[in-house]
PDB file of N, CA and C in Angstrom:
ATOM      1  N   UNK Q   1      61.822  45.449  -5.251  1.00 86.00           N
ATOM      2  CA  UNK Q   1      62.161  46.096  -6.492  1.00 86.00           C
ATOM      3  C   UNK Q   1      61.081  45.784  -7.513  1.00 86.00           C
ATOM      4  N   UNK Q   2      60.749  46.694  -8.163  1.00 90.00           N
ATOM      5  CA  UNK Q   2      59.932  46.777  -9.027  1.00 90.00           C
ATOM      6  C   UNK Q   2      60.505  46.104 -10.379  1.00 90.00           C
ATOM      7  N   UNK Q   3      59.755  45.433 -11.169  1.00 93.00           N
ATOM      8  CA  UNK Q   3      60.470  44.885 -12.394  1.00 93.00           C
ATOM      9  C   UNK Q   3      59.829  45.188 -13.448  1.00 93.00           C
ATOM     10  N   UNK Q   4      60.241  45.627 -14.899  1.00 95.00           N
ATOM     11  CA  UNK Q   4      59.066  45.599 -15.716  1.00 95.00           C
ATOM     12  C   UNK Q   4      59.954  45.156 -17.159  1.00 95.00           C
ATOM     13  N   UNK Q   5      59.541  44.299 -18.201  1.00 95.00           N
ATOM     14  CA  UNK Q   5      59.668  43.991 -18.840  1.00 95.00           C
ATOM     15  C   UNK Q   5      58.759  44.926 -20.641  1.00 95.00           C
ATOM     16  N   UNK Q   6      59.638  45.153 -21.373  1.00 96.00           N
ATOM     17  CA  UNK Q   6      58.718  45.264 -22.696  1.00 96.00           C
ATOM     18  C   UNK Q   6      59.543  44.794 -23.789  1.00 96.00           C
ATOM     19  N   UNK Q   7      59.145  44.084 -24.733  1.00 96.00           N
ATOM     20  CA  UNK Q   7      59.329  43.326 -25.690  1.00 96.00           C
ATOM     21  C   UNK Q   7      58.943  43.654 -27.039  1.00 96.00           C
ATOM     22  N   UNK Q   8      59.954  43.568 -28.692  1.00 95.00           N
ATOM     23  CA  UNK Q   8      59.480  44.338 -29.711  1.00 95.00           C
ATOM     24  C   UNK Q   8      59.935  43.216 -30.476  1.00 95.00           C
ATOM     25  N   UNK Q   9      59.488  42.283 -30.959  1.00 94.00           N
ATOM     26  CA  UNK Q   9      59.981  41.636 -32.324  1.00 94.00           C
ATOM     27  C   UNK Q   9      60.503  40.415 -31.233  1.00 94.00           C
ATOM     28  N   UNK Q  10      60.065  39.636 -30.359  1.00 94.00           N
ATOM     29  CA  UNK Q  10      61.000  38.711 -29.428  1.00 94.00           C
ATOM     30  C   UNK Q  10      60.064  37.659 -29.482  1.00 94.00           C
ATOM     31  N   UNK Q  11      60.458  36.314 -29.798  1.00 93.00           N
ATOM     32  CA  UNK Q  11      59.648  35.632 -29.755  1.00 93.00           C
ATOM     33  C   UNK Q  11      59.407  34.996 -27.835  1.00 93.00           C
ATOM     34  N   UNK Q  12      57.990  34.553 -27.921  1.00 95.00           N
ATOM     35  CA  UNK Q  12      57.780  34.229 -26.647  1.00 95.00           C
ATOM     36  C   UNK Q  12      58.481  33.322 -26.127  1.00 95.00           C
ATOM     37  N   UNK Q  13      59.363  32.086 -26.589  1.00 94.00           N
ATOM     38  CA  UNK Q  13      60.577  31.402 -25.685  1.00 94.00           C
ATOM     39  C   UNK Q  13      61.801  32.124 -25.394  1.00 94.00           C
ATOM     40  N   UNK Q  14      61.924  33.116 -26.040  1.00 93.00           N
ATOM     41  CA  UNK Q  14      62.992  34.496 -26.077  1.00 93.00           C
ATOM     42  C   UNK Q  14      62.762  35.143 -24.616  1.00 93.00           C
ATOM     43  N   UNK Q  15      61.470  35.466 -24.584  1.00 94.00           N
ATOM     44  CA  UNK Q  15      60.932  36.925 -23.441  1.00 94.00           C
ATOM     45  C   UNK Q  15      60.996  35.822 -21.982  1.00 94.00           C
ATOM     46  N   UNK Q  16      60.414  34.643 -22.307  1.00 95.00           N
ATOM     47  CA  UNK Q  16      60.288  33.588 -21.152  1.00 95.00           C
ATOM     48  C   UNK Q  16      61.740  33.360 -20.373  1.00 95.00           C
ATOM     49  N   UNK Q  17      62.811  32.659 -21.217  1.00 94.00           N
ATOM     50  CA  UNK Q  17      64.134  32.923 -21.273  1.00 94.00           C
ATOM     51  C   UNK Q  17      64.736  34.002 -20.543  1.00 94.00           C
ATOM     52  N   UNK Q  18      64.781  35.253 -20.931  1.00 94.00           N
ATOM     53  CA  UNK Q  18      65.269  36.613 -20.238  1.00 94.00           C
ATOM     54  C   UNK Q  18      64.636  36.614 -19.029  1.00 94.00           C
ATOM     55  N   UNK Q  19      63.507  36.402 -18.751  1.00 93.00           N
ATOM     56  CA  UNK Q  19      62.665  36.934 -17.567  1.00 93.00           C
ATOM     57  C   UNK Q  19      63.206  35.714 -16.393  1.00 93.00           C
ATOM     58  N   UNK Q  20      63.143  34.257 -16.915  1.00 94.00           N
ATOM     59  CA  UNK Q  20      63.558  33.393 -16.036  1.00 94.00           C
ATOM     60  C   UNK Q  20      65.077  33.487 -15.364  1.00 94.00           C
ATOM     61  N   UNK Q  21      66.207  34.021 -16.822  1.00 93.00           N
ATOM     62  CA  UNK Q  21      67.245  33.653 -16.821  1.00 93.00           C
ATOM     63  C   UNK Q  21      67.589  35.510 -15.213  1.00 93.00           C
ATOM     64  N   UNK Q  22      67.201  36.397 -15.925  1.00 93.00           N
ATOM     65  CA  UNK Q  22      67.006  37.350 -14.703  1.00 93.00           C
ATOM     66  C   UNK Q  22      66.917  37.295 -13.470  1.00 93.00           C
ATOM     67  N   UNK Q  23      65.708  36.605 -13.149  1.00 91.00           N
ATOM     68  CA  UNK Q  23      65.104  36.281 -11.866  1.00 91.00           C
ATOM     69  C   UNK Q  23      65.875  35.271 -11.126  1.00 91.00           C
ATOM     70  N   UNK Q  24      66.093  34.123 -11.803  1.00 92.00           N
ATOM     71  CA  UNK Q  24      67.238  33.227 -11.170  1.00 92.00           C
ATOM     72  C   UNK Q  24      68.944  33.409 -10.929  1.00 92.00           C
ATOM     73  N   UNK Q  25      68.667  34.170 -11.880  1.00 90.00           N
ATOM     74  CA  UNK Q  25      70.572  33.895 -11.765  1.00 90.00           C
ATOM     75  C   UNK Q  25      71.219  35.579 -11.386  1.00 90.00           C
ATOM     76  N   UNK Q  26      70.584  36.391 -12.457  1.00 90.00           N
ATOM     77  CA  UNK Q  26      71.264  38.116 -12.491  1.00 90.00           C
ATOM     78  C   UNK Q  26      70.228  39.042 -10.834  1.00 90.00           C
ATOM     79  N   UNK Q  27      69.357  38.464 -10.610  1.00 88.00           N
ATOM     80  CA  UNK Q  27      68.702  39.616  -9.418  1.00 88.00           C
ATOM     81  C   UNK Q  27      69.543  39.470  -8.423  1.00 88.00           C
ATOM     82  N   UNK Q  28      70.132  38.473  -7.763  1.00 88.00           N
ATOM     83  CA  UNK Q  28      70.650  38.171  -7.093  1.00 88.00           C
ATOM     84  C   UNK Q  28      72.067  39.733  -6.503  1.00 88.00           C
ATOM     85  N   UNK Q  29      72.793  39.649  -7.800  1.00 85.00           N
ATOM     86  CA  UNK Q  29      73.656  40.676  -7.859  1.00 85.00           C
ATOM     87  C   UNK Q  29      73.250  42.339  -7.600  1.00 85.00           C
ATOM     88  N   UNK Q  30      71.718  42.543  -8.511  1.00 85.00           N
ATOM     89  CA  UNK Q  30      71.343  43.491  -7.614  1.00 85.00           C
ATOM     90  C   UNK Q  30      70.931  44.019  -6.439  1.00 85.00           C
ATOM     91  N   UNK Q  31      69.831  42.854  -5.991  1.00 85.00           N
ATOM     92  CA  UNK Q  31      69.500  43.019  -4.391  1.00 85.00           C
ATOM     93  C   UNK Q  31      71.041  43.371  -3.940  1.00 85.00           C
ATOM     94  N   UNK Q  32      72.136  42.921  -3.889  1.00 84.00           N
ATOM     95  CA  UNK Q  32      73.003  42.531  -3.191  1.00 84.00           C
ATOM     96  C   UNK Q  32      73.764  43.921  -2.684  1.00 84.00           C
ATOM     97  N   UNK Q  33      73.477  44.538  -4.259  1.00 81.00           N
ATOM     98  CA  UNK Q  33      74.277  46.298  -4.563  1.00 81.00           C
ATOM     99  C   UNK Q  33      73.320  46.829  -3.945  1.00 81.00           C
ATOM    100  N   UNK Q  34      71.981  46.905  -3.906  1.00 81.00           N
ATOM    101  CA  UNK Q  34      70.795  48.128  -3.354  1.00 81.00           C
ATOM    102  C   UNK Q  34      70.581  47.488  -2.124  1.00 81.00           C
ATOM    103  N   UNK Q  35      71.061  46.745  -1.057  1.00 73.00           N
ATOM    104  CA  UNK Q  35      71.039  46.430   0.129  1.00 73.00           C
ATOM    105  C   UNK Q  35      70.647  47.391   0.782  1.00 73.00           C
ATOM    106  N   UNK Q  36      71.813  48.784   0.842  1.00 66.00           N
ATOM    107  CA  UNK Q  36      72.279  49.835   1.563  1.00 66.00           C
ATOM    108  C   UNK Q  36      70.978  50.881   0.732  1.00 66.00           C
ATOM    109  N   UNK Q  37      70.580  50.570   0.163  1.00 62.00           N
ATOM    110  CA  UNK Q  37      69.268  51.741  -0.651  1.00 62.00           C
ATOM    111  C   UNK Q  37      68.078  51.269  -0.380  1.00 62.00           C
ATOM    112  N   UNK Q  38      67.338  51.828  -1.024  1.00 67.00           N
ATOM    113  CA  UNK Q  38      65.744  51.697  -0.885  1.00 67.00           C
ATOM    114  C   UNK Q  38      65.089  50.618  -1.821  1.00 67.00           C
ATOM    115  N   UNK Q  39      65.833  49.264  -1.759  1.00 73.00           N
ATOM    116  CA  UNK Q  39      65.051  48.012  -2.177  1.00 73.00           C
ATOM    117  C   UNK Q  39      64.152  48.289  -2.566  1.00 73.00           C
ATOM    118  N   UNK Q  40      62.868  48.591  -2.012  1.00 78.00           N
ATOM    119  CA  UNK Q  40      62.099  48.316  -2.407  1.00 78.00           C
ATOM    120  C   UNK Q  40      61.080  49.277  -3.440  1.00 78.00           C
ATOM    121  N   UNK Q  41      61.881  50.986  -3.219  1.00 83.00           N
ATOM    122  CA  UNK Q  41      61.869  51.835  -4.085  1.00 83.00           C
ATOM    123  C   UNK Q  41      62.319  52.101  -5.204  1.00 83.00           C
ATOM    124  N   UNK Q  42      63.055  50.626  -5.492  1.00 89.00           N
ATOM    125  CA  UNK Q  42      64.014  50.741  -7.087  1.00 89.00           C
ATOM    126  C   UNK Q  42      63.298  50.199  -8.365  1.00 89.00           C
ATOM    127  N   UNK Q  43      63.298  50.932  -9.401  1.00 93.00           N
ATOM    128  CA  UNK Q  43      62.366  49.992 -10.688  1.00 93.00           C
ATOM    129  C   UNK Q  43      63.454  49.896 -11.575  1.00 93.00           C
ATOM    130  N   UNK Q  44      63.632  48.462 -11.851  1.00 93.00           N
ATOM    131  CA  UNK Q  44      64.154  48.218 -13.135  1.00 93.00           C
ATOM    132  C   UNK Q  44      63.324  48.283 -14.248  1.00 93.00           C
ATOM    133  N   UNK Q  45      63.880  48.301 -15.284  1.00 96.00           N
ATOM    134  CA  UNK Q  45      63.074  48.583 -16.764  1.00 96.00           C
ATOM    135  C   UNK Q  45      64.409  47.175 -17.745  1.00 96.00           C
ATOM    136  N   UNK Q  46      63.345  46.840 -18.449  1.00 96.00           N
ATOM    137  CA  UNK Q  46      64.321  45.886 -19.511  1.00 96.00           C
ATOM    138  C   UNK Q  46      63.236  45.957 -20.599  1.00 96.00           C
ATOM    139  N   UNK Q  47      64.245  46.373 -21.917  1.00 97.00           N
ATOM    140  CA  UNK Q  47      63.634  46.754 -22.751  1.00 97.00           C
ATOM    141  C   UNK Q  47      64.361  46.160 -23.868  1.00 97.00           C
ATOM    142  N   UNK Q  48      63.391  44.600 -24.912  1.00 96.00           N
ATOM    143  CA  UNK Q  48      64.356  44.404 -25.710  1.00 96.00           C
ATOM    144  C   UNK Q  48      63.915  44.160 -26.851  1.00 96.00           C
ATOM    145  N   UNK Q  49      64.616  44.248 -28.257  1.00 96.00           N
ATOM    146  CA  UNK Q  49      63.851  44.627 -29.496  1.00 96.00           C
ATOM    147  C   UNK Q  49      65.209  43.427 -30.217  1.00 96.00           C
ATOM    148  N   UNK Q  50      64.330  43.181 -31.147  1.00 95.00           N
ATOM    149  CA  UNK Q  50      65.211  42.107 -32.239  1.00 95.00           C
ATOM    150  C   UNK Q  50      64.903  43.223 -33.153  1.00 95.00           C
ATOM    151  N   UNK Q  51      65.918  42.919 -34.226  1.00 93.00           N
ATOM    152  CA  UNK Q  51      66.058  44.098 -35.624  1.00 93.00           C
ATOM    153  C   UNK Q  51      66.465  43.138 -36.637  1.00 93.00           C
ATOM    154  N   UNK Q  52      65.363  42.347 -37.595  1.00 89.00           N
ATOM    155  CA  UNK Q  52      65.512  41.505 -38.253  1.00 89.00           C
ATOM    156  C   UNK Q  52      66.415  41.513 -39.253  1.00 89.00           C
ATOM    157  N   UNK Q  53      66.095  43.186 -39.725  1.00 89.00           N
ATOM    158  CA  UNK Q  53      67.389  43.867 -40.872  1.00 89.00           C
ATOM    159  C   UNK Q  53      69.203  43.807 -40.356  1.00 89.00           C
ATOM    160  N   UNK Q  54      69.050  43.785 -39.458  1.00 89.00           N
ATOM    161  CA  UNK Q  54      70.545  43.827 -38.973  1.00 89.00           C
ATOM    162  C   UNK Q  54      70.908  42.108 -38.253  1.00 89.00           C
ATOM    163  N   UNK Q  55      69.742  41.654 -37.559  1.00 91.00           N
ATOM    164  CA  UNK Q  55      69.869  39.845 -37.368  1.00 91.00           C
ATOM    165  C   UNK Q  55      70.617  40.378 -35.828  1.00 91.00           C
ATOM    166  N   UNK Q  56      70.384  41.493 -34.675  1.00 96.00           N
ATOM    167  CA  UNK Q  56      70.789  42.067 -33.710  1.00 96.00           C
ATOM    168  C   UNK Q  56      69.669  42.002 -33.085  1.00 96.00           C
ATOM    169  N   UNK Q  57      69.896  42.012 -31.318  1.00 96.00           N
ATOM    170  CA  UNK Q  57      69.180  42.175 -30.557  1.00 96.00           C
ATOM    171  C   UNK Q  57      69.595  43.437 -29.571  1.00 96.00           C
ATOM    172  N   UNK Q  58      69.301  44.429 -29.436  1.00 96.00           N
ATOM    173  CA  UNK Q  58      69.210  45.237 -29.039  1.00 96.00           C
ATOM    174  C   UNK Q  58      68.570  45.664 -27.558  1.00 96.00           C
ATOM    175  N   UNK Q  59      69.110  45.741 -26.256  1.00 97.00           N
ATOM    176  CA  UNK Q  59      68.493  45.776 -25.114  1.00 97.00           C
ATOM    177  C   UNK Q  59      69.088  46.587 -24.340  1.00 97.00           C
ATOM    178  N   UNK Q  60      67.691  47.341 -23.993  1.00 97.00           N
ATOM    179  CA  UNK Q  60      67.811  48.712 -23.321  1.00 97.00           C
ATOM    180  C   UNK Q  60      67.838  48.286 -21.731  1.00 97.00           C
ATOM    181  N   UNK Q  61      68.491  48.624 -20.565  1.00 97.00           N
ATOM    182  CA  UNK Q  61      67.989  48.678 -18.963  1.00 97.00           C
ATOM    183  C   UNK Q  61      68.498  49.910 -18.649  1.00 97.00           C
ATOM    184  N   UNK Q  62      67.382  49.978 -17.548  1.00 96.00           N
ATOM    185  CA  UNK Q  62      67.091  51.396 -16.677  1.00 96.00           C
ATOM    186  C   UNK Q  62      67.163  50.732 -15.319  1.00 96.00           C
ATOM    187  N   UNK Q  63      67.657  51.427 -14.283  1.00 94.00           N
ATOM    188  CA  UNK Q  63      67.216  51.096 -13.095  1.00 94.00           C
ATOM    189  C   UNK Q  63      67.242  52.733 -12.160  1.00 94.00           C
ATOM    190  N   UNK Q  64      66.213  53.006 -11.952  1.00 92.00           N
ATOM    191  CA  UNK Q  64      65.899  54.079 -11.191  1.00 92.00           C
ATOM    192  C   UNK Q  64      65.720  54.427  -9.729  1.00 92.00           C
ATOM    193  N   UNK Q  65      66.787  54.749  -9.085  1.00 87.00           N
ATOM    194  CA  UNK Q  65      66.862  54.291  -7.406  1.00 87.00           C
ATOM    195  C   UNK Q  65      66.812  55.970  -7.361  1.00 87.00           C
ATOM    196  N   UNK Q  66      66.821  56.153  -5.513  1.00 81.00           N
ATOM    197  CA  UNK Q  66      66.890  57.291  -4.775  1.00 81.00           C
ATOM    198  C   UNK Q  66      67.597  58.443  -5.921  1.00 81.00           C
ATOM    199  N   UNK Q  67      66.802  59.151  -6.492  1.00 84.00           N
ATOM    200  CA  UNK Q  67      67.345  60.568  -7.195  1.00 84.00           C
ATOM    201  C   UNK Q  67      68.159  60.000  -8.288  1.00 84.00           C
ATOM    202  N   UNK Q  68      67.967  59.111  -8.342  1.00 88.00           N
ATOM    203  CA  UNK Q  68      69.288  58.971 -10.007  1.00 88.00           C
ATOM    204  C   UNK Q  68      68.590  57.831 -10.456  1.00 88.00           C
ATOM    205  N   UNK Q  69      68.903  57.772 -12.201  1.00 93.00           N
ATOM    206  CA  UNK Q  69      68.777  57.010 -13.368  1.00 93.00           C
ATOM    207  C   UNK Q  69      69.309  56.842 -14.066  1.00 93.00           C
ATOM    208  N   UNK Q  70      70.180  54.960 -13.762  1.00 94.00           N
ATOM    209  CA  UNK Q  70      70.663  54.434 -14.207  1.00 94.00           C
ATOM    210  C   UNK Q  70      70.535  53.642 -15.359  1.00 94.00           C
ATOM    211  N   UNK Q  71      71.515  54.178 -16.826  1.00 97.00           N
ATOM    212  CA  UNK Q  71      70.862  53.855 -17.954  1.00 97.00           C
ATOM    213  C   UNK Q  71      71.664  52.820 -18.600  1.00 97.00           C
ATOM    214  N   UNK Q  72      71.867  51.732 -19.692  1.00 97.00           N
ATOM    215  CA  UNK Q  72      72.989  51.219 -20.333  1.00 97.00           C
ATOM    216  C   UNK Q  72      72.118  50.229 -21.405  1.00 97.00           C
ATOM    217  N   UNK Q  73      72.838  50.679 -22.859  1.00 97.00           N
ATOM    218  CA  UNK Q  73      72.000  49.630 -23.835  1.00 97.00           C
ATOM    219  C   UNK Q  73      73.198  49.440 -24.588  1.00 97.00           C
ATOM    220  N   UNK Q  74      72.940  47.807 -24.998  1.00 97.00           N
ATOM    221  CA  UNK Q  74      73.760  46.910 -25.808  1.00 97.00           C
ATOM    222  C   UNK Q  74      73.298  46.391 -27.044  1.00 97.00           C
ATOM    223  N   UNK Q  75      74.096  46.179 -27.752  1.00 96.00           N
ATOM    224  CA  UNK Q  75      73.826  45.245 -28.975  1.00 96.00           C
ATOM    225  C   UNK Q  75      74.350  43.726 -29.054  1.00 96.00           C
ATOM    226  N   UNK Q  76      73.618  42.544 -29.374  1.00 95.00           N
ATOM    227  CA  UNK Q  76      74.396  41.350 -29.705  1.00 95.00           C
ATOM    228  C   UNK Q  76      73.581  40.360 -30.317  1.00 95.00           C
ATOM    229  N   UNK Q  77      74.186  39.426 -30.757  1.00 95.00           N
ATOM    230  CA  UNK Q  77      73.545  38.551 -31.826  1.00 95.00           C
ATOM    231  C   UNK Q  77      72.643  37.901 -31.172  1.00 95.00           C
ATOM    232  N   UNK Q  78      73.327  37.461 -29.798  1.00 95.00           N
ATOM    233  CA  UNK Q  78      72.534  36.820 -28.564  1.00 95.00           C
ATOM    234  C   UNK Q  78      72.078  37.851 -27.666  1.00 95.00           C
ATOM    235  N   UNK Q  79      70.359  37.411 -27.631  1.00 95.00           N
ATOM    236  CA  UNK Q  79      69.922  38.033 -26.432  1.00 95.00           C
ATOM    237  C   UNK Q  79      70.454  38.399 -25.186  1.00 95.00           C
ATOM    238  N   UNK Q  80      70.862  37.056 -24.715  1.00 95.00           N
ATOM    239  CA  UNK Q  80      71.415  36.680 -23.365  1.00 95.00           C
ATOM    240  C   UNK Q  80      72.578  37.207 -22.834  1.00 95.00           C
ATOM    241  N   UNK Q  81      73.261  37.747 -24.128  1.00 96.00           N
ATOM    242  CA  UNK Q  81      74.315  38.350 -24.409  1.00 96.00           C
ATOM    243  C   UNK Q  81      74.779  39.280 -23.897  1.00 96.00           C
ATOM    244  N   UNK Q  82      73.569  40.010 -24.980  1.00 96.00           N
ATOM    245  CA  UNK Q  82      73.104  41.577 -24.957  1.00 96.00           C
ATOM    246  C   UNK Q  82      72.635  42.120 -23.480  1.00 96.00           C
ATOM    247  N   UNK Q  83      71.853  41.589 -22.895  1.00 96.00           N
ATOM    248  CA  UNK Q  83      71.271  41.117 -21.581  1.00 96.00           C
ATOM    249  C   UNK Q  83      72.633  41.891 -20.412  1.00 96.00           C
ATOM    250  N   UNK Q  84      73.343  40.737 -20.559  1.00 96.00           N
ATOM    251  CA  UNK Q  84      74.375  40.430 -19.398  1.00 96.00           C
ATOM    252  C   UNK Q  84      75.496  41.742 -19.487  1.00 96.00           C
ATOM    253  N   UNK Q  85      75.840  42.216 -21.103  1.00 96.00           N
ATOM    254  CA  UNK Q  85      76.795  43.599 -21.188  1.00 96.00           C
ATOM    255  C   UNK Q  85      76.499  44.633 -20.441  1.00 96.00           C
ATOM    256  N   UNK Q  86      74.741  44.922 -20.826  1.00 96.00           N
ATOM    257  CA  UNK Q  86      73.925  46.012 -20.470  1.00 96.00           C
ATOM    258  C   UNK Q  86      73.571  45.665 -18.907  1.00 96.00           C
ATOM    259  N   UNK Q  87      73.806  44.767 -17.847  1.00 95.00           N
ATOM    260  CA  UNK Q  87      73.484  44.562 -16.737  1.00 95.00           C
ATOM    261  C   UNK Q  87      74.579  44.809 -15.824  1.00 95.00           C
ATOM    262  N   UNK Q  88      76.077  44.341 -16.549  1.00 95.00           N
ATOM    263  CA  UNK Q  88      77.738  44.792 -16.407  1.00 95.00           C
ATOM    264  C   UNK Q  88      77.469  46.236 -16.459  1.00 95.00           C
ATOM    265  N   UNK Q  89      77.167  46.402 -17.210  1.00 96.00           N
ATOM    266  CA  UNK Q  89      77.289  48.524 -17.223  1.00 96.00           C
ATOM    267  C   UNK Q  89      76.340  48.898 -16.553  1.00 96.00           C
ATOM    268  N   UNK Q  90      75.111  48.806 -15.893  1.00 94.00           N
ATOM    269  CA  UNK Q  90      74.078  49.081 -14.595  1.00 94.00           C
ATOM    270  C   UNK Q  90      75.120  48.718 -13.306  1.00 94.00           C
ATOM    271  N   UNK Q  91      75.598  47.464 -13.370  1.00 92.00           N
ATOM    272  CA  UNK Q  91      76.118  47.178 -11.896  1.00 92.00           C
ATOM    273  C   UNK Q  91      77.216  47.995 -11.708  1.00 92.00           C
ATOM    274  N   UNK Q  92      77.967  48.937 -12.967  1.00 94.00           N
ATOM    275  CA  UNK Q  92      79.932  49.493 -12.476  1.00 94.00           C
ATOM    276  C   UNK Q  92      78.678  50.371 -12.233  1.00 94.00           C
ATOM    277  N   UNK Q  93      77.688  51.197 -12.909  1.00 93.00           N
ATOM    278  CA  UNK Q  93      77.414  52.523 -12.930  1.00 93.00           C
ATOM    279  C   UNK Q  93      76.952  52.921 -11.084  1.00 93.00           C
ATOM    280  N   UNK Q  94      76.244  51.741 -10.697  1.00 88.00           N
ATOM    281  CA  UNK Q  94      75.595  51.349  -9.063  1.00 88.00           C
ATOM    282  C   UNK Q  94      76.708  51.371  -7.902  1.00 88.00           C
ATOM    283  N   UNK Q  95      77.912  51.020  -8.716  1.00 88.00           N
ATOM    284  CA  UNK Q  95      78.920  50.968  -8.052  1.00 88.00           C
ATOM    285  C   UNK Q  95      79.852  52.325  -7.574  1.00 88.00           C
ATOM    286  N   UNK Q  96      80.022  52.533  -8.684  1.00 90.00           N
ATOM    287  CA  UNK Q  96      80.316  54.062  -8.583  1.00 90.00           C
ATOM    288  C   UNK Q  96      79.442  54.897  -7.783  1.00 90.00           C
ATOM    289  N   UNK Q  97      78.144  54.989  -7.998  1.00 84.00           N
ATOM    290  CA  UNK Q  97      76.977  56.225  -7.423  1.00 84.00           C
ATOM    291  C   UNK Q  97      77.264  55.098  -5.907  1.00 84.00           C
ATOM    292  N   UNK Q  98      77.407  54.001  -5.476  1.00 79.00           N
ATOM    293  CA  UNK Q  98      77.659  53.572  -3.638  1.00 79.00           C
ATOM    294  C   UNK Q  98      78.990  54.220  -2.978  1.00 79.00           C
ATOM    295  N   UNK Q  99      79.843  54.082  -4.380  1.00 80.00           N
ATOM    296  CA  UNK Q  99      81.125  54.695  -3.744  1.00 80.00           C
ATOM    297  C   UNK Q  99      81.125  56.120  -3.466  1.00 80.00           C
ATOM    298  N   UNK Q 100      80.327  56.768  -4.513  1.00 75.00           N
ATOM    299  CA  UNK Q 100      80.404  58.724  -4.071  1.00 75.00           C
ATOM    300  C   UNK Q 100      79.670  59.166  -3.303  1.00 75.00           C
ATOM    301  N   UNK Q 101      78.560  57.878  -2.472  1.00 70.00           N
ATOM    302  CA  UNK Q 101      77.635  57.654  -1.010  1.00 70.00           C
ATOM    303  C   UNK Q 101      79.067  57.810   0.163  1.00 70.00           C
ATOM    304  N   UNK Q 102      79.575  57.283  -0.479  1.00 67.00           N
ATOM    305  CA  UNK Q 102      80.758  56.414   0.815  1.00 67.00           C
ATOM    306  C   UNK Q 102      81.551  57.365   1.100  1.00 67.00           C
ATOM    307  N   UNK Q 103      82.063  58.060  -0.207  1.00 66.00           N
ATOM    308  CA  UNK Q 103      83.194  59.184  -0.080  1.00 66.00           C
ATOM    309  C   UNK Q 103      82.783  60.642   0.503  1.00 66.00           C
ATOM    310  N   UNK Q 104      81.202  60.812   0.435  1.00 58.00           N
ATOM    311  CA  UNK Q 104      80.833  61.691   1.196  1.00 58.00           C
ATOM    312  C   UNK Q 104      80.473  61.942   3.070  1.00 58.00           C
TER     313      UNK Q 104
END
């Protein structure tokens, strides 16, 4: 799986943080869902912006597998937060598009 990271207003123990906290703990759950897909044809996208005016972190993910693009963005005070909502709404959305694999 392809990974790509972009960052807007995040300080660098922030971006270090997400990228580590990802790789160790949250990939796990995806490999696990794209087993049955094209691993190695899938790109995630994580896209996250602090908004100093509002004191919010804002984070966009994409994950783009076989013919479909999977989208979900959150808001929260905490990155890590924000992170984990928007990764909950990629994994039901993955879930659903395995099940209407299954039901066909």
């Amino acid at each position: 799986m392809n990974i790509r990271f972009y960052f807007e207003e995040i300080k660098k123990a922030d971006k270090e943080q997400l990228e580590n906290y990802l790789k160790d703990k949250k990939l796990s759950r995806l490999t696990h869902l794209l087993q049955h897909g094209n691993l190695e044809l899938a790109k995630f996208v994580v896209n996250a912006k602090y908004h100093r005016h509002h004191n919010v972190f804002l984070v966009r993910l994409g994950l783009k597998v076989v013919k479909h693009d999977l989208n979900a963005e959150e808001k929260s005070q905490n990155l890590l937060e924000a992170f984990d909502l928007a990764l909950d709404d990629i994994i039901i959305q993955l879930r659903k598009l395995e099940s209407l694999k299954h039901d066909k």
